[in-house]
mmCIF file of C-alpha atoms in Angstrom:
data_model
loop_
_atom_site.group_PDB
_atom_site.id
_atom_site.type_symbol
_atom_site.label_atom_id
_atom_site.label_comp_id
_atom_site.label_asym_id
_atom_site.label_seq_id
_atom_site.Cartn_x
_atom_site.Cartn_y
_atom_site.Cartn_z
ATOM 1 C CA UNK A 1 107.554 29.178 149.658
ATOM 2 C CA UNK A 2 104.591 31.118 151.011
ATOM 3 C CA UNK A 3 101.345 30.847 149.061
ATOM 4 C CA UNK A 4 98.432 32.865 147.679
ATOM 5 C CA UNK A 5 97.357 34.700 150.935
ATOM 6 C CA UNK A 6 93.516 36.406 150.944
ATOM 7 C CA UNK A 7 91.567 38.008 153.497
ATOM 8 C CA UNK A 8 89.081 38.182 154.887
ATOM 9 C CA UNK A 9 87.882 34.760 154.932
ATOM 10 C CA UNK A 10 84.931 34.536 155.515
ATOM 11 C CA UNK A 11 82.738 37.939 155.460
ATOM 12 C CA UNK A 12 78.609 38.712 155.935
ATOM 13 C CA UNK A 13 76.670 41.969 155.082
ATOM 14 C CA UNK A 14 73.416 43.464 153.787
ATOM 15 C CA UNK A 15 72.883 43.584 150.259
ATOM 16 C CA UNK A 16 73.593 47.693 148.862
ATOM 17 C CA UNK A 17 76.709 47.307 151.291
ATOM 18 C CA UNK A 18 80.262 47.608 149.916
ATOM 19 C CA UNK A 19 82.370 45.093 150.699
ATOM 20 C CA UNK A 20 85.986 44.565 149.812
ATOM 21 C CA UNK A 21 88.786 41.318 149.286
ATOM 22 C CA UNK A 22 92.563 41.338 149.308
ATOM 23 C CA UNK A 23 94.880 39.151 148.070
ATOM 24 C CA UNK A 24 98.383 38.648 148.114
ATOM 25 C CA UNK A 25 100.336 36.412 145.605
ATOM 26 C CA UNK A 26 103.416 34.610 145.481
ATOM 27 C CA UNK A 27 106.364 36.426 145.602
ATOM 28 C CA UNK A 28 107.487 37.071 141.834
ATOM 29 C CA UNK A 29 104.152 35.842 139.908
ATOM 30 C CA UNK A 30 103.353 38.112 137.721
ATOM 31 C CA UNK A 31 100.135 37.188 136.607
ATOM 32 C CA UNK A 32 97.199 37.729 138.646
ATOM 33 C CA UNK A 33 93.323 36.242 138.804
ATOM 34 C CA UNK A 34 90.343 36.688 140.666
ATOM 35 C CA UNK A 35 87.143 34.058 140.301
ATOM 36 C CA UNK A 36 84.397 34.379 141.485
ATOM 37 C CA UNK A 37 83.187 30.540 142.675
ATOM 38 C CA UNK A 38 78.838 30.129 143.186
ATOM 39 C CA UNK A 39 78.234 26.894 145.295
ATOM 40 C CA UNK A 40 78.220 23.677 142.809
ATOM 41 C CA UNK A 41 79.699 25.567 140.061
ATOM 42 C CA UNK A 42 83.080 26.122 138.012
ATOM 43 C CA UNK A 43 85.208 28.927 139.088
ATOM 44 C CA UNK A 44 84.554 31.826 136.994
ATOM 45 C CA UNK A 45 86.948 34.565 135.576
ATOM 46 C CA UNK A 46 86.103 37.984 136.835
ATOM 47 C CA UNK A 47 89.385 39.488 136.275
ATOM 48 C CA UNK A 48 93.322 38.883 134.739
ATOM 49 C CA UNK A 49 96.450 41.279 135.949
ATOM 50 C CA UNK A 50 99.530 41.336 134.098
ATOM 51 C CA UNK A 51 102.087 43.034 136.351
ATOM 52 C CA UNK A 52 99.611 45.941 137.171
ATOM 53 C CA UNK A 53 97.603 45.913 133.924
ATOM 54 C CA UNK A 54 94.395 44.482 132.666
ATOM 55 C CA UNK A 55 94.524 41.804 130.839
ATOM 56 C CA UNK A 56 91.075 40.609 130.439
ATOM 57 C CA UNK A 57 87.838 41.956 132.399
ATOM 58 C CA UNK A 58 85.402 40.926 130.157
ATOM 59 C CA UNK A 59 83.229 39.106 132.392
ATOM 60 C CA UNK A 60 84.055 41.834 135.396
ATOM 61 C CA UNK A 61 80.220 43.347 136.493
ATOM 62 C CA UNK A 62 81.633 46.715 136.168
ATOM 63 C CA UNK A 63 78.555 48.597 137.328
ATOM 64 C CA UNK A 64 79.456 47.429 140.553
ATOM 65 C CA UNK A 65 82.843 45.506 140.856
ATOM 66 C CA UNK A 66 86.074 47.036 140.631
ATOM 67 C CA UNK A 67 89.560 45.714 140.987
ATOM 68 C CA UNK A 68 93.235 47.284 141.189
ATOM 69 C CA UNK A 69 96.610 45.798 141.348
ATOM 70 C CA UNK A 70 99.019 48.210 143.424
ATOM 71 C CA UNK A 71 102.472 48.249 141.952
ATOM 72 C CA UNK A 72 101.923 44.941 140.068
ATOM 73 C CA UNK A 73 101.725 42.633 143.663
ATOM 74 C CA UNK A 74 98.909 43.205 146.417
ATOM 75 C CA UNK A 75 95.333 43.013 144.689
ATOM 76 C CA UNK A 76 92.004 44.221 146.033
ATOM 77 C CA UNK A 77 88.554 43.556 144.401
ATOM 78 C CA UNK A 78 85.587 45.433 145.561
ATOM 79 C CA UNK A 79 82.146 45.072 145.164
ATOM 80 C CA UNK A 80 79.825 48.164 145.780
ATOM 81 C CA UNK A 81 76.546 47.897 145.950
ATOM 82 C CA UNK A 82 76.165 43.788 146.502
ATOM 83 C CA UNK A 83 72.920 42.088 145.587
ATOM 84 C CA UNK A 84 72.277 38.648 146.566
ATOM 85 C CA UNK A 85 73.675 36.806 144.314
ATOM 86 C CA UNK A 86 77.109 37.756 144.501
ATOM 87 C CA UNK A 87 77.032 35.119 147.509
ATOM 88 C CA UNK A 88 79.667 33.381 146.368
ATOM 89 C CA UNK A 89 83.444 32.146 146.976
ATOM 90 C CA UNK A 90 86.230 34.492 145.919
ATOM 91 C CA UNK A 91 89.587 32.817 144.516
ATOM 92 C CA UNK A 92 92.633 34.684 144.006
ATOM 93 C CA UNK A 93 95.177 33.141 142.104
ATOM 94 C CA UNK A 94 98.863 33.567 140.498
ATOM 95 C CA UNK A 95 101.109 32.035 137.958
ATOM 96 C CA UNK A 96 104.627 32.310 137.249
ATOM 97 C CA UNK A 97 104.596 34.337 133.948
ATOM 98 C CA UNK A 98 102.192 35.093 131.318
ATOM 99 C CA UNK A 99 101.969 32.125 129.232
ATOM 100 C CA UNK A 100 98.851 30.120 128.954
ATOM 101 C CA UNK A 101 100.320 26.564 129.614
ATOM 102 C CA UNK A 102 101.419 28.054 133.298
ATOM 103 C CA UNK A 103 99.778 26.173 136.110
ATOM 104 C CA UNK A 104 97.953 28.650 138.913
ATOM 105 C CA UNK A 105 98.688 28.793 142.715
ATOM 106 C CA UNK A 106 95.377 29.410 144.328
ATOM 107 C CA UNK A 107 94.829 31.009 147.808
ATOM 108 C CA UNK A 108 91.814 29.713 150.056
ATOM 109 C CA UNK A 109 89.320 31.944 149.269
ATOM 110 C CA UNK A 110 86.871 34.994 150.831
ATOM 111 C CA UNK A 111 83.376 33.524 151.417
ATOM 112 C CA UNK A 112 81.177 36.697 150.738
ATOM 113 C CA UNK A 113 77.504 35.866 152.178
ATOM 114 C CA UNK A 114 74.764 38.608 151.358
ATOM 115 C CA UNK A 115 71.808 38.730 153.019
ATOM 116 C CA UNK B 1 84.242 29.568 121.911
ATOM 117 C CA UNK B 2 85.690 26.561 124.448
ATOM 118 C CA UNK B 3 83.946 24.513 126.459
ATOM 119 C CA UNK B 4 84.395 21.285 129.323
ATOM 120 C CA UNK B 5 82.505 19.357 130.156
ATOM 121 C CA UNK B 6 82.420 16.738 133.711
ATOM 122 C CA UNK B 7 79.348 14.650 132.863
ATOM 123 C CA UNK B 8 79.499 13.075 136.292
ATOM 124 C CA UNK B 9 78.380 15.252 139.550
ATOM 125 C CA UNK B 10 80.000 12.779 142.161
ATOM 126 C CA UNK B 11 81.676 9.657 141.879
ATOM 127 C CA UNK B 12 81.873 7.193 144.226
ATOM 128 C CA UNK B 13 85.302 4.738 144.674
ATOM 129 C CA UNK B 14 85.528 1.415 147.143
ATOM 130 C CA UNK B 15 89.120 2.464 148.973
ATOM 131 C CA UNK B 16 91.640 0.400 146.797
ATOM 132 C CA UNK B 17 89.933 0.309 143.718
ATOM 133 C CA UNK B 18 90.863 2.025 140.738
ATOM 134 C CA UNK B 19 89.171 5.553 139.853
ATOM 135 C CA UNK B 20 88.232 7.654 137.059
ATOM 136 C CA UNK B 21 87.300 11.077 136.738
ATOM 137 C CA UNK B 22 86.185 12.617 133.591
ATOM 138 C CA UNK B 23 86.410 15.238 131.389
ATOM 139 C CA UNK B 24 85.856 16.545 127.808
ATOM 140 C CA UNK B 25 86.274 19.274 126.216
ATOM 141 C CA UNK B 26 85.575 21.639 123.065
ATOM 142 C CA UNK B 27 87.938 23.851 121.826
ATOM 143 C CA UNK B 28 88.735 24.883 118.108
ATOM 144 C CA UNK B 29 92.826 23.869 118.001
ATOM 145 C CA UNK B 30 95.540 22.147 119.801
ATOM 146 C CA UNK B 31 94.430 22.554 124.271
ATOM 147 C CA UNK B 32 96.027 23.000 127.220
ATOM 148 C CA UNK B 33 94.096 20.903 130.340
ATOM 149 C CA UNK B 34 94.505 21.311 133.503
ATOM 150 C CA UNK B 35 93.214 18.873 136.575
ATOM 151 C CA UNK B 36 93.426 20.861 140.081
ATOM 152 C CA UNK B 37 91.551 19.066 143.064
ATOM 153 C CA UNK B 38 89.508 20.929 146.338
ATOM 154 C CA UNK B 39 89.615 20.098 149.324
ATOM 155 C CA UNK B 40 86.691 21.350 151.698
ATOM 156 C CA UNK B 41 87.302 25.340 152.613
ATOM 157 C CA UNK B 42 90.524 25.420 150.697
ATOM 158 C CA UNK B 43 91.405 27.100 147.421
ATOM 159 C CA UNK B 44 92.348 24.880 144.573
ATOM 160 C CA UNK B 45 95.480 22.813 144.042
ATOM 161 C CA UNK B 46 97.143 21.832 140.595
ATOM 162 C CA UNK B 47 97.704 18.416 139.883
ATOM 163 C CA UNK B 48 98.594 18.105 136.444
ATOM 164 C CA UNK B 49 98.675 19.615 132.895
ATOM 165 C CA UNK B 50 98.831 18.455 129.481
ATOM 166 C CA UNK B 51 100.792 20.543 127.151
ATOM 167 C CA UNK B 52 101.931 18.607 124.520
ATOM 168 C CA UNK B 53 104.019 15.335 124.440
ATOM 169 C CA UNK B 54 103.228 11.911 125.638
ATOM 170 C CA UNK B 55 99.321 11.671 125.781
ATOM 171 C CA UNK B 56 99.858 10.023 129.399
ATOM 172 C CA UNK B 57 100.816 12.744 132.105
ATOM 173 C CA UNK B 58 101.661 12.200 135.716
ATOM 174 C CA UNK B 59 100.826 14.531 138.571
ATOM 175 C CA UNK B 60 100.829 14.805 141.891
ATOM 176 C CA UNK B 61 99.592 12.508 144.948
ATOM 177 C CA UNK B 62 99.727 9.207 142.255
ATOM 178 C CA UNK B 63 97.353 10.846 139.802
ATOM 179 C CA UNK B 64 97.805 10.873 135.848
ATOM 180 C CA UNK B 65 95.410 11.749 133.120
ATOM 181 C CA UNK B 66 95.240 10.549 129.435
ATOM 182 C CA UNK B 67 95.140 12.894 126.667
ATOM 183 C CA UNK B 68 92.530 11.756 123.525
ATOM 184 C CA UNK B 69 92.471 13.844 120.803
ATOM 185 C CA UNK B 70 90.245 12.087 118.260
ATOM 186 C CA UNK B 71 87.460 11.564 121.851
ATOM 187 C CA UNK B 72 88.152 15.174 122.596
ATOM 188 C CA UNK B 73 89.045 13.737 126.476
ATOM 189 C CA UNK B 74 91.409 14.099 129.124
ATOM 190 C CA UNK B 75 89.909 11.619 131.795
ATOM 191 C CA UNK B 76 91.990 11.625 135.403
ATOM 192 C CA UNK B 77 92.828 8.015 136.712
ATOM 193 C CA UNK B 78 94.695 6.642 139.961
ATOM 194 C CA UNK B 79 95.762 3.285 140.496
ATOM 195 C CA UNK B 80 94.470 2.571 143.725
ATOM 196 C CA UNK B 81 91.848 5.261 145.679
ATOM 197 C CA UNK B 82 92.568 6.734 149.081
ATOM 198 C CA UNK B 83 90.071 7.720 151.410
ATOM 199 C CA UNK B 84 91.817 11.371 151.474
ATOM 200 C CA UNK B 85 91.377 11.692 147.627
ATOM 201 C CA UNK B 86 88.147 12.009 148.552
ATOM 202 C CA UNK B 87 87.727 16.156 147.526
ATOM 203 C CA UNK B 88 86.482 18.047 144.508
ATOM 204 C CA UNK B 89 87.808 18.107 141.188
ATOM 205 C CA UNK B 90 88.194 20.103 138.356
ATOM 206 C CA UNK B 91 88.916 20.097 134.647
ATOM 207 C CA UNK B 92 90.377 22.990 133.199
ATOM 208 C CA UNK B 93 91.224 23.998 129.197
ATOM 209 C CA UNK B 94 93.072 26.946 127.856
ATOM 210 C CA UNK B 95 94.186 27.503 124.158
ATOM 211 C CA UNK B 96 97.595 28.754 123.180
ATOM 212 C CA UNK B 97 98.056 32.154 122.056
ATOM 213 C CA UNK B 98 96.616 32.547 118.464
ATOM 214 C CA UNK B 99 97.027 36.274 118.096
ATOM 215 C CA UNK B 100 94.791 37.266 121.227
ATOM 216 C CA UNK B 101 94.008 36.379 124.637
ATOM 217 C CA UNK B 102 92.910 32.841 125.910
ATOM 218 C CA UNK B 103 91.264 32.637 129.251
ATOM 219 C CA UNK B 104 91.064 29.672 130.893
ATOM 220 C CA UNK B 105 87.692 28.034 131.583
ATOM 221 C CA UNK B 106 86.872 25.817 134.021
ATOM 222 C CA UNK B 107 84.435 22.928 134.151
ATOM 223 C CA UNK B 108 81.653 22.645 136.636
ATOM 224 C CA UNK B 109 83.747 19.843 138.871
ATOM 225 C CA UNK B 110 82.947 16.299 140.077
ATOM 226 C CA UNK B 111 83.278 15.489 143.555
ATOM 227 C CA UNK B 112 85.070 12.359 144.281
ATOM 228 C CA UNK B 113 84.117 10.546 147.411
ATOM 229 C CA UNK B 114 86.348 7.191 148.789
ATOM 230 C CA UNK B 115 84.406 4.756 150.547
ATOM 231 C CA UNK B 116 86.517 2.864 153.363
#
């Protein structure tokens, strides 16, 4: 069985530069989450798909990170303008349904550096 | 509002010996934990969950964790410490559904290192 699949993996700009992540899930999961990871932290929620709706956003900077789901699979979070201290690990991840007790598949990550 | 905690940073383990990895947590009802491990440039991988049941739960790679409901724990224990469990590792805890949306919130991970 294939897992999570992001890219890019690793990726460097200039802060007030857009920058965008994409992730691909495992085939079927319907549930979909990006977390944003700072060095010697937690990962943190940004962002929860259901098929191809919201779920939960609330910790989502909205002024300047977006997110879609195209036809409840593929995923893409953007960020536009960065500042420096979105420097940070991306994680998607996916579960096999909705429920809270299901485990998550995580893929490897995009490290986003700003400078 | 829910809460882990993983009071130790790093934790060091002669190959061998037994380890333990801990975690507590704060949540107002009955939690889900998680334990997922991270290995350097990698995403994270689940190793075990505690749903309900037996208080003892095995995972993968030889772990198991303990549930303890009255010390509000769920500490994560092998038998006998490899020198490639040395990685980081997280705690995770997630209510059921109680009429609206539970995210699941992650602790601030202790990194595990194996001494030969």
């Amino acid at each position: 069985e294939a897992g999570v699949a992001q890219s890019p993996r690793y990726k460097i700009i200039e802060k007030r530069q857009s920058v965008a992540f994409w992730c691909n899930p495992i085939s079927g999961h319907a549930t979909l989450y990006w977390y944003q990871q700072i060095l010697g932290q937690g990962p943190k929620l940004l962002i929860q798909f259901q098929n191809n709706g919201v779920v939960d956003d609330s910790q989502l900077p909205k002024d300047r990170f977006s997110a879609e789901r195209l036809k409840g699979v593929d995923s893409t979070l953007k960020i536009q303008p960065a500042k420096l201290e979105d420097s940070a690990v991306y994680l998607c991840a996916s579960s096999d349904g909705t429920g809270p007790y299901n485990e998550q598949f995580f893929g490897p990550g995009t490290r986003l550096t700003v400078l | 509002a829910q809460s882990v905690a993983q009071p130790e940073d790093q934790v060091n383990v002669a190959e061998g010996n037994p380890l333990t990895v801990k975690c507590t947590y704060s949540v107002s009802g009955n939690p889900y934990l998680f334990w997922y491990v991270q290995y350097p440039n990698r995403g994270l991988q689940f190793l075990l969950k505690y749903i309900t049941g037996d208080n003892l739960v095995k995972g993968s790679y030889g772990f198991e964790a303990e549930f303890n409901k009255s010390q509000t724990s769920f500490h994560l224990k092998k038998p006998s410490a490899l020198v490639s469990d040395s990685a980081l590792y997280f705690c995770a805890v997630r209510l059921p559904y109680s009429g609206g949306y539970q995210k699941v919130t992650f602790g601030t991970g202790t990194k595990l290192q194996v001494i030969p």
